[in-house]
Amino acid sequence: MNQEIAAPGTSVHQFTVPLSATRRGARLARLLAIEQLRSWELPLDPARLIVAELAANAAVHGRVPGRSFRLSLTVTAHGVLRIEVTDARGESLPTHPDASSEPAESGYGLLLVEELADRWGVRGGPVPAKTVWAELDLAR
């Protein structure tokens, strides 16, 4: 686990941990996020729900045998909590869900992220990875 304070002006708190790309790793991501948010004295919700969904997606849809995923939490000096989950399946990019259409068997999770986060998106790279991120404005 890596916990450090970044350069002045960029972040106040930062936490990063690699986890196994399994359902157990996804559960651990949620539990570690809860403990980290508590230690920073930040509200648990909706961040823990977003972490749970993004970590579950990394374990199910972003899984590459033998490769882990990474959870990162950052609190910026501007009062934003940024949640990032990086997995090894960069070719499998999620898209912004269409709330007006019926999701298939899966797909409800990103609708949840869409509703709970102030902003979210996907960043490709470095090859072969991708990062799905969500931001919460803490001052709301």
Tab-separated table of C-alpha atoms in Angstrom:
chain	number	residue	atom	x	y	z
A	1	MET	CA	0.000	0.000	0.000
A	2	ASN	CA	1.187	3.473	-0.796
A	3	GLN	CA	0.023	6.469	1.183
A	4	GLU	CA	1.718	9.777	0.637
A	5	ILE	CA	1.110	13.472	0.447
A	6	ALA	CA	1.753	14.743	-3.072
A	7	ALA	CA	3.372	17.969	-4.203
A	8	PRO	CA	1.856	21.184	-2.790
A	9	GLY	CA	-1.201	22.405	-4.646
A	10	THR	CA	-2.038	19.086	-6.276
A	11	SER	CA	-3.373	16.855	-3.535
A	12	VAL	CA	-3.846	16.818	0.187
A	13	HIS	CA	-4.078	13.030	0.560
A	14	GLN	CA	-3.260	10.124	-1.710
A	15	PHE	CA	-3.717	6.371	-1.288
A	16	THR	CA	-2.872	3.671	-3.834
A	17	VAL	CA	-3.005	-0.106	-3.513
A	18	PRO	CA	-2.741	-3.007	-6.004
A	19	LEU	CA	-5.338	-5.743	-5.545
A	20	SER	CA	-5.994	-9.128	-7.088
A	21	ALA	CA	-8.468	-8.965	-9.976
A	22	THR	CA	-10.941	-11.208	-8.168
A	23	ARG	CA	-14.241	-10.699	-6.364
A	24	ARG	CA	-12.270	-10.936	-3.120
A	25	GLY	CA	-9.948	-8.171	-4.351
A	26	ALA	CA	-12.987	-6.030	-5.194
A	27	ARG	CA	-14.402	-6.507	-1.676
A	28	LEU	CA	-11.012	-5.648	-0.201
A	29	ALA	CA	-10.899	-2.465	-2.321
A	30	ARG	CA	-14.194	-1.342	-0.780
A	31	LEU	CA	-13.048	-2.154	2.767
A	32	LEU	CA	-9.695	-0.394	2.325
A	33	ALA	CA	-11.419	2.644	0.841
A	34	ILE	CA	-13.766	2.813	3.839
A	35	GLU	CA	-10.847	2.712	6.269
A	36	GLN	CA	-8.924	5.329	4.285
A	37	LEU	CA	-11.912	7.680	4.077
A	38	ARG	CA	-12.448	7.296	7.826
A	39	SER	CA	-8.800	8.102	8.527
A	40	TRP	CA	-9.161	11.269	6.408
A	41	GLU	CA	-12.431	12.049	8.243
A	42	LEU	CA	-14.415	12.112	4.991
A	43	PRO	CA	-17.981	10.906	4.467
A	44	LEU	CA	-18.218	7.261	3.400
A	45	ASP	CA	-21.115	7.693	1.018
A	46	PRO	CA	-21.362	7.835	-1.899
A	47	ALA	CA	-17.624	7.115	-2.306
A	48	ARG	CA	-17.781	3.546	-0.993
A	49	LEU	CA	-20.576	2.681	-3.435
A	50	ILE	CA	-18.564	4.070	-6.347
A	51	VAL	CA	-15.420	2.197	-5.242
A	52	ALA	CA	-17.437	-1.019	-4.904
A	53	GLU	CA	-18.836	-0.712	-8.428
A	54	LEU	CA	-15.582	0.283	-10.149
A	55	ALA	CA	-13.614	-2.425	-8.328
A	56	ALA	CA	-16.237	-5.068	-9.174
A	57	ASN	CA	-16.060	-4.022	-12.829
A	58	ALA	CA	-12.264	-4.322	-12.768
A	59	ALA	CA	-12.500	-7.807	-11.258
A	60	VAL	CA	-15.201	-9.037	-13.654
A	61	HIS	CA	-14.748	-7.133	-16.920
A	62	GLY	CA	-11.133	-5.963	-16.618
A	63	ARG	CA	-9.622	-9.212	-15.414
A	64	VAL	CA	-6.526	-10.608	-17.080
A	65	PRO	CA	-5.193	-13.799	-15.428
A	66	GLY	CA	-2.114	-13.046	-13.378
A	67	ARG	CA	-2.630	-9.271	-13.460
A	68	SER	CA	-3.926	-7.091	-10.649
A	69	PHE	CA	-5.962	-3.901	-10.638
A	70	ARG	CA	-5.086	-0.722	-8.763
A	71	LEU	CA	-7.282	1.453	-6.553
A	72	SER	CA	-6.261	5.066	-6.030
A	73	LEU	CA	-7.940	7.680	-3.871
A	74	THR	CA	-6.849	11.297	-4.008
A	75	VAL	CA	-8.160	14.351	-2.193
A	76	THR	CA	-7.160	17.522	-4.002
A	77	ALA	CA	-6.448	20.893	-2.474
A	78	HIS	CA	-9.642	22.071	-4.210
A	79	GLY	CA	-11.829	19.684	-2.188
A	80	VAL	CA	-12.344	16.927	-4.743
A	81	LEU	CA	-12.165	13.214	-3.987
A	82	ARG	CA	-10.933	11.378	-7.078
A	83	ILE	CA	-11.440	7.619	-7.219
A	84	GLU	CA	-9.454	5.700	-9.851
A	85	VAL	CA	-9.486	2.013	-10.681
A	86	THR	CA	-6.917	0.834	-13.220
A	87	ASP	CA	-7.137	-2.612	-14.818
A	88	ALA	CA	-5.225	-4.501	-17.503
A	89	ARG	CA	-7.997	-4.624	-20.156
A	90	GLY	CA	-7.491	-1.350	-21.998
A	91	GLU	CA	-9.263	-2.670	-25.089
A	92	SER	CA	-12.490	-3.074	-23.099
A	93	LEU	CA	-13.679	0.492	-22.513
A	94	PRO	CA	-16.940	1.190	-20.700
A	95	THR	CA	-19.246	3.781	-22.206
A	96	HIS	CA	-21.499	6.289	-20.533
A	97	PRO	CA	-24.795	4.496	-19.969
A	98	ASP	CA	-27.998	5.666	-21.598
A	99	ALA	CA	-30.479	6.055	-18.753
A	100	SER	CA	-33.412	6.008	-21.181
A	101	SER	CA	-32.692	2.490	-22.436
A	102	GLU	CA	-33.002	-0.759	-20.555
A	103	PRO	CA	-29.610	-2.140	-19.481
A	104	ALA	CA	-28.825	-5.741	-20.308
A	105	GLU	CA	-28.101	-8.250	-17.536
A	106	SER	CA	-25.217	-6.042	-16.514
A	107	GLY	CA	-24.760	-2.321	-16.904
A	108	TYR	CA	-26.655	-1.027	-13.898
A	109	GLY	CA	-23.433	-0.280	-12.032
A	110	LEU	CA	-22.288	2.494	-14.324
A	111	LEU	CA	-25.770	4.025	-14.106
A	112	LEU	CA	-25.177	4.123	-10.349
A	113	VAL	CA	-21.772	5.762	-10.831
A	114	GLU	CA	-23.348	8.242	-13.270
A	115	GLU	CA	-25.922	9.218	-10.632
A	116	LEU	CA	-23.605	9.355	-7.619
A	117	ALA	CA	-20.454	10.965	-9.030
A	118	ASP	CA	-20.142	14.605	-9.961
A	119	ARG	CA	-17.991	13.534	-12.920
A	120	TRP	CA	-16.643	10.257	-14.250
A	121	GLY	CA	-14.827	8.946	-17.283
A	122	VAL	CA	-12.266	6.587	-18.744
A	123	ARG	CA	-8.608	7.203	-19.581
A	124	GLY	CA	-6.723	4.737	-21.751
A	125	GLY	CA	-3.134	3.672	-21.168
A	126	PRO	CA	-0.489	3.005	-20.498
A	127	VAL	CA	-0.991	0.057	-22.832
A	128	PRO	CA	-2.537	-2.396	-22.077
A	129	ALA	CA	-4.299	-0.679	-19.147
A	130	LYS	CA	-7.218	1.700	-18.687
A	131	THR	CA	-8.363	3.779	-15.743
A	132	VAL	CA	-11.979	4.409	-14.870
A	133	TRP	CA	-12.264	7.449	-12.622
A	134	ALA	CA	-14.967	9.284	-10.700
A	135	GLU	CA	-14.880	12.549	-8.819
A	136	LEU	CA	-16.914	13.790	-5.881
A	137	ASP	CA	-17.009	17.449	-4.856
A	138	LEU	CA	-16.573	17.290	-1.099
A	139	ALA	CA	-17.963	20.768	-0.429
A	140	ARG	CA	-21.467	20.006	-1.718
